[in-house]
XYZ file of C-alpha atoms in Angstrom:
85
model
C 32.109 119.861 114.907
C 29.123 117.655 114.497
C 28.270 116.644 111.023
C 25.034 114.986 109.793
C 24.516 113.307 106.543
C 21.799 111.170 104.850
C 22.838 107.743 103.613
C 20.327 105.693 101.525
C 19.059 102.732 103.516
C 20.335 100.170 101.010
C 23.984 101.192 101.818
C 23.360 101.207 105.655
C 21.472 97.839 105.958
C 23.328 95.665 108.530
C 25.592 98.383 109.757
C 25.281 100.465 112.937
C 25.497 104.328 112.557
C 28.599 104.272 114.781
C 30.364 101.803 112.643
C 29.613 103.771 109.420
C 30.831 106.984 111.056
C 34.031 105.265 112.209
C 34.630 103.889 108.617
C 34.042 107.309 107.059
C 36.439 108.965 109.563
C 39.033 106.346 108.944
C 38.728 106.558 105.211
C 39.079 110.375 105.331
C 42.082 110.280 107.592
C 43.821 107.720 105.336
C 43.083 109.878 102.192
C 44.170 113.134 103.779
C 47.364 111.499 105.182
C 48.187 109.808 101.766
C 47.629 113.190 100.043
C 49.880 115.062 102.597
C 47.082 117.065 104.090
C 47.411 115.400 107.576
C 50.493 114.479 109.528
C 50.324 110.965 110.958
C 49.458 112.460 114.380
C 46.530 114.544 112.920
C 45.256 111.520 111.058
C 45.289 109.395 114.218
C 43.501 112.096 116.168
C 40.943 112.563 113.385
C 39.997 108.869 113.233
C 40.410 108.055 116.831
C 43.066 105.361 116.521
C 46.532 105.057 118.133
C 49.557 105.369 115.860
C 50.011 101.519 115.860
C 46.612 100.805 114.627
C 46.782 103.665 112.190
C 49.958 102.309 110.672
C 48.358 98.816 110.309
C 45.494 100.437 108.435
C 47.985 102.252 106.111
C 49.567 98.945 105.365
C 46.178 97.348 104.580
C 45.451 100.210 102.240
C 48.935 100.236 100.652
C 49.775 103.620 101.998
C 53.501 104.308 102.610
C 54.319 105.410 106.246
C 57.957 106.150 105.626
C 58.542 108.843 103.150
C 62.115 108.058 101.873
C 62.883 108.872 98.247
C 65.718 108.221 95.896
C 67.446 111.384 96.710
C 67.517 110.665 100.418
C 69.080 107.210 99.602
C 71.717 108.838 97.324
C 72.607 111.427 99.793
C 73.118 108.779 102.563
C 75.176 106.571 100.230
C 77.498 109.552 99.538
C 77.706 110.353 103.286
C 78.710 106.804 104.411
C 81.085 106.416 101.370
C 83.051 109.265 102.788
C 83.729 107.080 105.893
C 81.580 108.940 108.347
C 79.624 106.950 110.916
């Protein structure tokens, strides 16, 4: 899909159209990944970055990559407390 949009010149001065497009794609991928709409693979594909670069971008924007909540931790503590490897 090709999408065209108009950006006021004052916001584009000093920026190349390709750079603006890349920034918008990255921002959208980060937002949709954070909100659970994209998997990490889909987000990488959408913005054109490999997984390592995307993870670095997530870190720069304070977006968690590992989804590990308190319930997961408690379940693992109980599991290992039972002496299972």
